[in-house]
Amino acid sequence: MDDMNKIEIVSDGSRLMSYTEHERIRRNRRLGIGIAVVLVVISLFLAYWFRSFNSYEEIRYTQNTEGNGTRYEVFLQGYLKYSKDGISYLSQKDEVQWTEAFTMGKPLVVSNGQYAVAADMDGNLVHLFDRNGKVGEFSMTHPIKKILLAKQGVFCVVLDGMNENYIRLFDTKGVMLAEIKTKIENNGYPMAVALSSDASKLVASYYRVDGIDSQNIVSFYNFGEGGKGQSGNLVGTYQMDNMLIPKVAFTDDDTVYVVGDSRMLVYDVKDIPKQKKEILYPANPINIFNNEDYIGFTCENPIEEVEAEKAEPYEIYVYTKNGNLLKHFGAAAVYDNVKMIDNLIAGFTGNVCSIIRTNGMEMFYCDMGKNIVDILPTNSRTEFLFVYSESSARIRLENIVKLAEDTETVEIEE
């Protein structure tokens, strides 16, 4: 009786293993399908994000009634449009937010953060603006040679005296915060000056002639804690032998590029300046371009490599703000004007322009049919503001696919 009440459980091992194997196969299949879908999505995204364009649509066109001297500067969510007679703040849709009149012989506008400054180069007037209009108007004691602006509205002017030069910093009310006075016979002429975005640091390149010899001196100034106790806030001076330095630039508040004609030097300027990188040019640089994130230059490739079709005529080198090589790639042409627009390199000469990504892919090439003065970004990565000699136009990049020779074309909407 007891035997009849016993329940015997028999484990079919082969059946259990078969079921487990089946689940494993199903799980791997689902994983494989998921990975394939992700790869397809990534491929489509990359193809879309890094696509090239062969045409454009002119969305908005503006004739410059102010004359050929009209220029634009990116400011906040729009643009500053300026000429010798005044300045206007425009939205992305060309709606006028405010207008201020002035008379300048050679106006230059620089913007940074919430502020913009207009200076009469070789004149004496400086106007400071914010999103609501003019903040102040200031007269300098000597002709203005350079103008720089920090994010909080502190501006720096380089003034040209008879036998001496002045580098002066002013706050938004026109109060002078600091002055660097240099005599041309002793210190040289300030060829290039850069101001950090927080106005706490400044670097200047001076060119000095001593008889038949010439020298380039780079001086670093710190107006914050790092410069306390230092005479004139000077925290470092370096003589650069056999090198002309026409450009200095901050990539962030603690990093400076000293751009020479034979090499570039990268300095850490958090406190006392320290050289952390040296970048040698493979050949003489034709043009140099930079923004807060990148710096780059164009060089000619060796003629024998070009003739053997081993290289393009030119090579573009792009470095990160810390001095690390990001990419270098060949280019068929060189342009008179080259600038960074976010992570794009824009080059233009006359009517022709090229927009290249930092990975070397050409995004857009076109003969615009008009003399290009400038190319500016918009709030869309496929739209740009083209400034011409007598007009400006907002354009949208497009692709036009030809179905047949000399027949209908089909526009692909982006």
CSV table of C-alpha atoms in Angstrom, one decimal:
chain,number,residue,atom,x,y,z
A,1,MET,CA,0.0,0.0,0.0
A,2,ASP,CA,2.8,2.3,0.9
A,3,ASP,CA,4.4,1.6,-2.5
A,4,MET,CA,1.2,2.6,-4.3
A,5,ASN,CA,1.2,6.0,-2.5
A,6,LYS,CA,4.8,6.8,-3.5
A,7,ILE,CA,5.2,9.4,-6.3
A,8,GLU,CA,8.3,8.8,-8.4
A,9,ILE,CA,9.6,11.9,-10.2
A,10,VAL,CA,11.6,11.0,-13.2
A,11,SER,CA,13.9,13.7,-14.7
A,12,ASP,CA,14.3,13.6,-18.4
A,13,GLY,CA,17.7,15.2,-18.7
A,14,SER,CA,17.9,15.1,-22.4
A,15,ARG,CA,14.5,16.9,-22.7
A,16,LEU,CA,15.6,19.6,-20.2
A,17,MET,CA,18.9,20.2,-22.0
A,18,SER,CA,17.0,20.4,-25.3
A,19,TYR,CA,14.7,23.0,-23.9
A,20,THR,CA,17.6,25.1,-22.4
A,21,GLU,CA,19.5,24.9,-25.8
A,22,HIS,CA,16.3,26.1,-27.6
A,23,GLU,CA,16.0,29.1,-25.2
A,24,ARG,CA,19.7,29.9,-25.7
A,25,ILE,CA,19.3,29.9,-29.5
A,26,ARG,CA,16.1,32.1,-29.2
A,27,ARG,CA,17.9,34.5,-26.9
A,28,ASN,CA,20.9,34.7,-29.2
A,29,ARG,CA,18.7,35.2,-32.2
A,30,ARG,CA,16.9,38.1,-30.4
A,31,LEU,CA,20.2,39.6,-29.4
A,32,GLY,CA,21.5,39.3,-32.9
A,33,ILE,CA,18.4,41.0,-34.4
A,34,GLY,CA,18.7,43.8,-31.8
A,35,ILE,CA,22.4,44.4,-32.6
A,36,ALA,CA,21.6,44.4,-36.3
A,37,VAL,CA,18.8,46.9,-35.8
A,38,VAL,CA,21.0,49.2,-33.7
A,39,LEU,CA,23.8,49.0,-36.3
A,40,VAL,CA,21.3,49.9,-39.1
A,41,VAL,CA,20.0,52.8,-37.1
A,42,ILE,CA,23.6,54.0,-36.3
A,43,SER,CA,24.5,53.7,-40.0
A,44,LEU,CA,21.4,55.6,-41.1
A,45,PHE,CA,22.1,58.3,-38.5
A,46,LEU,CA,25.8,58.6,-39.6
A,47,ALA,CA,24.8,58.7,-43.2
A,48,TYR,CA,22.3,61.5,-42.4
A,49,TRP,CA,24.5,63.4,-40.1
A,50,PHE,CA,27.6,63.3,-42.3
A,51,ARG,CA,25.8,63.7,-45.7
A,52,SER,CA,27.1,66.0,-48.4
A,53,PHE,CA,25.1,68.6,-50.4
A,54,ASN,CA,25.4,69.6,-54.0
A,55,SER,CA,22.9,72.5,-54.2
A,56,TYR,CA,21.1,75.1,-52.1
A,57,GLU,CA,17.9,77.1,-51.7
A,58,GLU,CA,17.9,80.8,-51.0
A,59,ILE,CA,15.4,81.2,-48.2
A,60,ARG,CA,15.8,84.9,-47.6
A,61,TYR,CA,17.6,87.6,-49.5
A,62,THR,CA,18.5,91.1,-48.3
A,63,GLN,CA,19.9,93.9,-50.4
A,64,ASN,CA,22.4,96.0,-48.4
A,65,THR,CA,21.1,99.5,-48.7
A,66,GLU,CA,23.9,100.7,-46.4
A,67,GLY,CA,26.4,100.0,-49.2
A,68,ASN,CA,29.3,97.7,-49.7
A,69,GLY,CA,30.7,98.2,-46.2
A,70,THR,CA,27.9,96.2,-44.5
A,71,ARG,CA,29.1,93.4,-42.2
A,72,TYR,CA,27.5,90.9,-39.9
A,73,GLU,CA,28.5,89.4,-36.5
A,74,VAL,CA,26.9,86.5,-34.7
A,75,PHE,CA,25.2,87.8,-31.5
A,76,LEU,CA,23.1,85.8,-29.0
A,77,GLN,CA,20.3,84.2,-31.1
A,78,GLY,CA,20.7,86.5,-34.1
A,79,TYR,CA,23.1,88.8,-35.8
A,80,LEU,CA,24.6,92.3,-35.5
A,81,LYS,CA,24.4,94.1,-38.9
A,82,TYR,CA,26.7,97.1,-39.0
A,83,SER,CA,28.2,99.7,-41.3
A,84,LYS,CA,29.9,103.1,-41.0
A,85,ASP,CA,26.5,104.6,-40.1
A,86,GLY,CA,25.3,102.4,-37.3
A,87,ILE,CA,24.4,98.9,-36.1
A,88,SER,CA,21.2,96.8,-35.8
A,89,TYR,CA,20.4,93.6,-33.8
A,90,LEU,CA,18.5,91.2,-36.0
A,91,SER,CA,16.7,88.0,-35.1
A,92,GLN,CA,17.2,84.8,-37.1
A,93,LYS,CA,14.2,85.9,-39.2
A,94,ASP,CA,15.7,89.3,-39.9
A,95,GLU,CA,13.4,91.1,-37.5
A,96,VAL,CA,15.0,94.2,-36.1
A,97,GLN,CA,15.3,94.1,-32.3
A,98,TRP,CA,17.1,97.5,-31.9
A,99,THR,CA,19.1,100.0,-34.0
A,100,GLU,CA,21.8,102.5,-32.9
A,101,ALA,CA,23.3,105.2,-35.1
A,102,PHE,CA,26.9,106.1,-35.1
A,103,THR,CA,29.5,107.5,-37.4
A,104,MET,CA,32.7,105.5,-37.8
A,105,GLY,CA,35.4,105.5,-40.5
A,106,LYS,CA,36.4,101.8,-40.0
A,107,PRO,CA,34.0,100.0,-37.7
A,108,LEU,CA,34.7,96.6,-36.2
A,109,VAL,CA,32.2,94.6,-34.1
A,110,VAL,CA,33.2,91.8,-31.7
A,111,SER,CA,30.7,89.8,-29.6
A,112,ASN,CA,31.1,87.5,-26.7
A,113,GLY,CA,28.4,86.1,-24.4
A,114,GLN,CA,25.8,88.7,-23.6
A,115,TYR,CA,27.8,91.7,-24.9
A,116,ALA,CA,29.1,93.2,-28.1
A,117,VAL,CA,31.5,96.0,-28.8
A,118,ALA,CA,31.9,98.3,-31.8
A,119,ALA,CA,35.2,100.1,-32.2
A,120,ASP,CA,36.3,102.7,-34.8
A,121,MET,CA,39.6,101.2,-35.9
A,122,ASP,CA,42.3,104.0,-36.2
A,123,GLY,CA,39.7,106.2,-34.5
A,124,ASN,CA,38.8,106.8,-30.9
A,125,LEU,CA,35.2,105.7,-30.3
A,126,VAL,CA,34.0,102.5,-28.6
A,127,HIS,CA,30.3,101.5,-28.2
A,128,LEU,CA,29.3,98.7,-25.9
A,129,PHE,CA,26.0,96.8,-26.4
A,130,ASP,CA,23.9,94.1,-24.8
A,131,ARG,CA,20.6,92.5,-25.9
A,132,ASN,CA,18.6,95.7,-25.1
A,133,GLY,CA,20.9,98.1,-27.0
A,134,LYS,CA,23.7,100.5,-26.2
A,135,VAL,CA,25.2,100.1,-22.7
A,136,GLY,CA,27.8,102.9,-23.0
A,137,GLU,CA,29.8,105.1,-25.4
A,138,PHE,CA,33.5,105.7,-24.6
A,139,SER,CA,36.3,107.8,-26.2
A,140,MET,CA,39.9,106.6,-26.1
A,141,THR,CA,42.9,108.9,-25.8
A,142,HIS,CA,44.8,107.4,-28.8
A,143,PRO,CA,43.9,105.6,-32.0
A,144,ILE,CA,42.5,102.1,-31.6
A,145,LYS,CA,44.5,99.3,-33.2
A,146,LYS,CA,42.8,96.2,-31.6
A,147,ILE,CA,39.6,95.5,-29.7
A,148,LEU,CA,38.9,92.4,-27.6
A,149,LEU,CA,35.9,91.5,-25.4
A,150,ALA,CA,35.3,89.2,-22.5
A,151,LYS,CA,31.9,87.5,-21.7
A,152,GLN,CA,31.0,89.8,-18.8
A,153,GLY,CA,31.5,92.9,-20.9
A,154,VAL,CA,35.1,93.8,-20.0
A,155,PHE,CA,36.7,95.1,-23.1
A,156,CYS,CA,40.4,95.5,-24.0
A,157,VAL,CA,41.8,98.1,-26.4
A,158,VAL,CA,45.3,98.4,-27.9
A,159,LEU,CA,46.0,102.1,-28.4
A,160,ASP,CA,48.8,103.5,-30.7
A,161,GLY,CA,50.8,106.4,-29.2
A,162,MET,CA,53.6,108.3,-30.8
A,163,ASN,CA,56.5,106.4,-29.1
A,164,GLU,CA,54.5,104.0,-26.9
A,165,ASN,CA,51.5,101.7,-26.9
A,166,TYR,CA,48.8,101.1,-24.4
A,167,ILE,CA,46.8,97.9,-23.6
A,168,ARG,CA,43.9,98.9,-21.4
A,169,LEU,CA,41.0,97.0,-19.9
A,170,PHE,CA,37.7,98.7,-19.1
A,171,ASP,CA,34.5,97.6,-17.4
A,172,THR,CA,31.0,98.1,-18.7
A,173,LYS,CA,30.9,101.6,-17.2
A,174,GLY,CA,34.1,102.7,-18.9
A,175,VAL,CA,36.2,102.5,-15.7
A,176,MET,CA,39.8,101.5,-16.5
A,177,LEU,CA,40.7,98.2,-14.7
A,178,ALA,CA,44.3,97.7,-15.9
A,179,GLU,CA,46.9,99.3,-18.1
A,180,ILE,CA,50.0,97.9,-19.8
A,181,LYS,CA,52.2,100.6,-21.2
A,182,THR,CA,55.0,99.7,-23.5
A,183,LYS,CA,57.7,101.7,-25.3
A,184,ILE,CA,58.4,100.7,-28.9
A,185,GLU,CA,62.1,101.1,-28.5
A,186,ASN,CA,62.3,98.9,-25.4
A,187,ASN,CA,59.4,96.5,-25.6
A,188,GLY,CA,58.5,96.5,-29.3
A,189,TYR,CA,55.1,96.8,-31.0
A,190,PRO,CA,52.2,94.6,-29.9
A,191,MET,CA,51.5,92.4,-33.0
A,192,ALA,CA,48.9,90.2,-31.4
A,193,VAL,CA,46.9,90.3,-28.2
A,194,ALA,CA,44.4,87.8,-26.7
A,195,LEU,CA,42.1,88.1,-23.7
A,196,SER,CA,40.6,85.2,-21.8
A,197,SER,CA,36.8,84.9,-21.8
A,198,ASP,CA,36.7,85.8,-18.1
A,199,ALA,CA,39.1,88.8,-18.5
A,200,SER,CA,41.4,87.4,-15.9
A,201,LYS,CA,44.4,86.7,-18.2
A,202,LEU,CA,46.0,88.4,-21.2
A,203,VAL,CA,48.8,87.4,-23.6
A,204,ALA,CA,50.6,89.7,-26.0
A,205,SER,CA,53.1,89.1,-28.7
A,206,TYR,CA,55.6,92.0,-29.2
A,207,TYR,CA,57.8,92.5,-32.2
A,208,ARG,CA,61.0,94.4,-31.6
A,209,VAL,CA,63.7,95.6,-33.9
A,210,ASP,CA,67.2,96.0,-32.5
A,211,GLY,CA,69.5,97.4,-35.2
A,212,ILE,CA,69.5,94.8,-37.9
A,213,ASP,CA,68.2,92.1,-35.6
A,214,SER,CA,64.5,91.5,-34.8
A,215,GLN,CA,63.0,89.6,-31.8
A,216,ASN,CA,59.6,88.4,-30.9
A,217,ILE,CA,58.6,88.5,-27.2
A,218,VAL,CA,55.5,86.8,-25.7
A,219,SER,CA,54.3,88.2,-22.4
A,220,PHE,CA,51.7,86.7,-20.1
A,221,TYR,CA,49.6,88.7,-17.7
A,222,ASN,CA,47.3,87.5,-14.9
A,223,PHE,CA,44.8,90.0,-13.3
A,224,GLY,CA,43.5,87.4,-10.8
A,225,GLU,CA,45.0,85.6,-7.9
A,226,GLY,CA,47.9,84.3,-9.9
A,227,GLY,CA,49.1,87.8,-10.7
A,228,LYS,CA,49.0,89.3,-7.2
A,229,GLY,CA,52.3,90.6,-6.1
A,230,GLN,CA,53.7,90.5,-9.6
A,231,SER,CA,54.8,93.9,-11.1
A,232,GLY,CA,52.3,95.0,-13.7
A,233,ASN,CA,50.6,91.6,-13.3
A,234,LEU,CA,53.3,90.1,-15.5
A,235,VAL,CA,53.7,86.4,-14.7
A,236,GLY,CA,56.0,85.3,-17.6
A,237,THR,CA,57.9,86.6,-20.6
A,238,TYR,CA,59.6,84.5,-23.3
A,239,GLN,CA,61.8,85.5,-26.1
A,240,MET,CA,61.1,83.6,-29.3
A,241,ASP,CA,64.3,83.4,-31.4
A,242,ASN,CA,64.0,83.0,-35.2
A,243,MET,CA,60.2,83.0,-35.1
A,244,LEU,CA,57.6,85.6,-35.9
A,245,ILE,CA,54.4,85.4,-33.9
A,246,PRO,CA,51.5,87.1,-35.6
A,247,LYS,CA,48.7,85.3,-33.6
A,248,VAL,CA,48.0,84.4,-30.0
A,249,ALA,CA,44.7,82.8,-28.9
A,250,PHE,CA,42.9,81.5,-25.9
A,251,THR,CA,41.1,78.2,-26.4
A,252,ASP,CA,39.8,78.3,-22.8
A,253,ASP,CA,40.7,80.4,-19.8
A,254,ASP,CA,43.7,78.3,-19.0
A,255,THR,CA,45.1,77.4,-22.4
A,256,VAL,CA,46.9,79.7,-24.9
A,257,TYR,CA,48.1,79.0,-28.4
A,258,VAL,CA,51.2,80.9,-29.5
A,259,VAL,CA,51.1,80.7,-33.2
A,260,GLY,CA,54.4,81.4,-35.0
A,261,ASP,CA,55.5,81.2,-38.6
A,262,SER,CA,57.5,78.0,-38.0
A,263,ARG,CA,55.6,76.3,-35.2
A,264,MET,CA,52.8,76.5,-32.6
A,265,LEU,CA,53.3,76.4,-28.9
A,266,VAL,CA,50.6,75.5,-26.4
A,267,TYR,CA,50.8,77.0,-22.9
A,268,ASP,CA,49.0,76.2,-19.7
A,269,VAL,CA,48.4,79.6,-18.1
A,270,LYS,CA,46.3,78.6,-15.0
A,271,ASP,CA,49.0,80.3,-12.9
A,272,ILE,CA,52.5,80.7,-14.1
A,273,PRO,CA,52.6,79.9,-17.9
A,274,LYS,CA,54.1,76.5,-18.8
A,275,GLN,CA,54.7,75.2,-22.3
A,276,LYS,CA,53.0,71.8,-22.7
A,277,LYS,CA,53.0,71.2,-26.4
A,278,GLU,CA,55.1,72.1,-29.5
A,279,ILE,CA,53.5,71.6,-32.9
A,280,LEU,CA,55.9,71.8,-35.9
A,281,TYR,CA,54.6,72.7,-39.3
A,282,PRO,CA,55.4,70.2,-42.1
A,283,ALA,CA,55.7,73.2,-44.4
A,284,ASN,CA,55.0,76.9,-44.2
A,285,PRO,CA,51.4,77.5,-43.2
A,286,ILE,CA,49.2,79.2,-45.8
A,287,ASN,CA,46.4,80.1,-43.4
A,288,ILE,CA,45.5,79.5,-39.7
A,289,PHE,CA,42.0,79.2,-38.3
A,290,ASN,CA,40.6,78.6,-34.9
A,291,ASN,CA,37.6,78.8,-32.5
A,292,GLU,CA,37.2,77.8,-28.8
A,293,ASP,CA,37.4,74.1,-29.6
A,294,TYR,CA,39.8,73.7,-32.5
A,295,ILE,CA,42.8,75.2,-34.2
A,296,GLY,CA,44.2,74.3,-37.6
A,297,PHE,CA,46.3,75.3,-40.6
A,298,THR,CA,46.8,74.5,-44.2
A,299,CYS,CA,50.1,73.6,-45.8
A,300,GLU,CA,51.3,72.6,-49.3
A,301,ASN,CA,52.2,69.0,-49.8
A,302,PRO,CA,55.5,68.1,-51.4
A,303,ILE,CA,55.3,68.6,-55.2
A,304,GLU,CA,56.8,65.2,-55.9
A,305,GLU,CA,54.0,63.5,-54.0
A,306,VAL,CA,51.4,65.6,-55.7
A,307,GLU,CA,52.9,64.8,-59.2
A,308,ALA,CA,53.0,61.1,-58.3
A,309,GLU,CA,49.3,61.4,-57.3
A,310,LYS,CA,50.2,60.2,-53.8
A,311,ALA,CA,48.8,63.4,-52.2
A,312,GLU,CA,46.5,66.3,-52.8
A,313,PRO,CA,48.1,69.7,-53.4
A,314,TYR,CA,47.3,70.8,-49.9
A,315,GLU,CA,47.0,69.3,-46.4
A,316,ILE,CA,44.7,70.5,-43.7
A,317,TYR,CA,45.7,69.8,-40.0
A,318,VAL,CA,43.1,70.1,-37.2
A,319,TYR,CA,44.0,70.1,-33.5
A,320,THR,CA,41.9,70.1,-30.4
A,321,LYS,CA,42.0,73.0,-28.0
A,322,ASN,CA,44.6,71.1,-25.9
A,323,GLY,CA,47.1,70.6,-28.7
A,324,ASN,CA,46.2,67.1,-29.8
A,325,LEU,CA,46.1,66.2,-33.5
A,326,LEU,CA,42.5,65.4,-34.3
A,327,LYS,CA,42.8,64.8,-38.1
A,328,HIS,CA,44.7,65.8,-41.2
A,329,PHE,CA,43.5,65.3,-44.7
A,330,GLY,CA,44.1,66.4,-48.3
A,331,ALA,CA,42.6,69.3,-50.0
A,332,ALA,CA,42.5,70.1,-53.7
A,333,ALA,CA,42.4,73.9,-53.3
A,334,VAL,CA,43.4,76.6,-50.9
A,335,TYR,CA,41.3,79.6,-50.0
A,336,ASP,CA,42.1,83.2,-49.1
A,337,ASN,CA,39.6,83.2,-46.2
A,338,VAL,CA,39.3,80.2,-43.8
A,339,LYS,CA,37.3,80.1,-40.6
A,340,MET,CA,35.8,77.7,-38.1
A,341,ILE,CA,32.0,77.5,-37.9
A,342,ASP,CA,31.4,75.2,-34.9
A,343,ASN,CA,32.9,71.9,-36.0
A,344,LEU,CA,33.1,72.9,-39.7
A,345,ILE,CA,35.9,74.5,-41.7
A,346,ALA,CA,34.6,77.2,-44.2
A,347,GLY,CA,36.9,78.4,-46.9
A,348,PHE,CA,36.0,81.0,-49.6
A,349,THR,CA,37.8,83.0,-52.3
A,350,GLY,CA,35.8,85.3,-54.6
A,351,ASN,CA,32.6,83.5,-55.6
A,352,VAL,CA,33.7,80.0,-54.6
A,353,CYS,CA,33.3,78.3,-51.2
A,354,SER,CA,33.8,75.0,-49.5
A,355,ILE,CA,32.5,73.7,-46.2
A,356,ILE,CA,34.5,70.8,-44.7
A,357,ARG,CA,33.9,68.7,-41.6
A,358,THR,CA,36.8,68.2,-39.2
A,359,ASN,CA,37.0,64.6,-40.3
A,360,GLY,CA,37.9,65.7,-43.8
A,361,MET,CA,34.6,65.1,-45.6
A,362,GLU,CA,33.5,68.0,-47.8
A,363,MET,CA,30.0,68.9,-46.9
A,364,PHE,CA,29.4,71.6,-49.5
A,365,TYR,CA,31.2,73.1,-52.5
A,366,CYS,CA,29.7,75.7,-54.8
A,367,ASP,CA,30.3,78.8,-57.0
A,368,MET,CA,27.8,81.2,-55.5
A,369,GLY,CA,28.0,83.6,-58.4
A,370,LYS,CA,28.7,86.6,-56.1
A,371,ASN,CA,31.8,87.7,-54.2
A,372,ILE,CA,31.6,86.1,-50.8
A,373,VAL,CA,32.6,88.4,-47.9
A,374,ASP,CA,31.7,86.1,-45.0
A,375,ILE,CA,29.8,82.9,-44.0
A,376,LEU,CA,28.0,82.7,-40.7
A,377,PRO,CA,26.2,79.9,-38.8
A,378,THR,CA,22.4,79.9,-38.1
A,379,ASN,CA,20.3,78.0,-35.7
A,380,SER,CA,20.1,75.1,-38.2
A,381,ARG,CA,23.2,73.0,-39.0
A,382,THR,CA,22.2,72.9,-42.7
A,383,GLU,CA,21.5,76.6,-43.1
A,384,PHE,CA,24.1,79.4,-43.3
A,385,LEU,CA,24.1,83.2,-43.7
A,386,PHE,CA,26.2,84.2,-46.8
A,387,VAL,CA,27.3,87.8,-46.8
A,388,TYR,CA,28.2,89.2,-50.2
A,389,SER,CA,29.6,92.5,-51.3
A,390,GLU,CA,26.2,94.2,-51.8
A,391,SER,CA,23.7,91.7,-50.3
A,392,SER,CA,23.2,88.8,-47.9
A,393,ALA,CA,21.2,85.6,-48.1
A,394,ARG,CA,20.2,82.8,-45.8
A,395,ILE,CA,20.6,79.5,-47.7
A,396,ARG,CA,19.5,76.0,-47.0
A,397,LEU,CA,21.7,73.2,-48.3
A,398,GLU,CA,20.0,70.6,-50.5
A,399,ASN,CA,20.7,67.6,-52.7
A,400,ILE,CA,19.6,67.6,-56.4
A,401,VAL,CA,19.6,64.2,-58.1
A,402,LYS,CA,19.8,64.3,-61.9
A,403,LEU,CA,17.5,61.7,-63.6
A,404,ALA,CA,19.0,62.1,-67.0
A,405,GLU,CA,21.3,64.4,-68.9
A,406,ASP,CA,19.7,67.8,-69.5
A,407,THR,CA,16.3,66.6,-68.3
A,408,GLU,CA,14.3,66.8,-65.2
A,409,THR,CA,15.9,67.0,-61.7
A,410,VAL,CA,14.4,65.8,-58.5
A,411,GLU,CA,14.9,67.7,-55.2
A,412,ILE,CA,15.5,65.6,-52.1
A,413,GLU,CA,14.0,67.3,-49.1
A,414,GLU,CA,16.2,67.2,-46.0
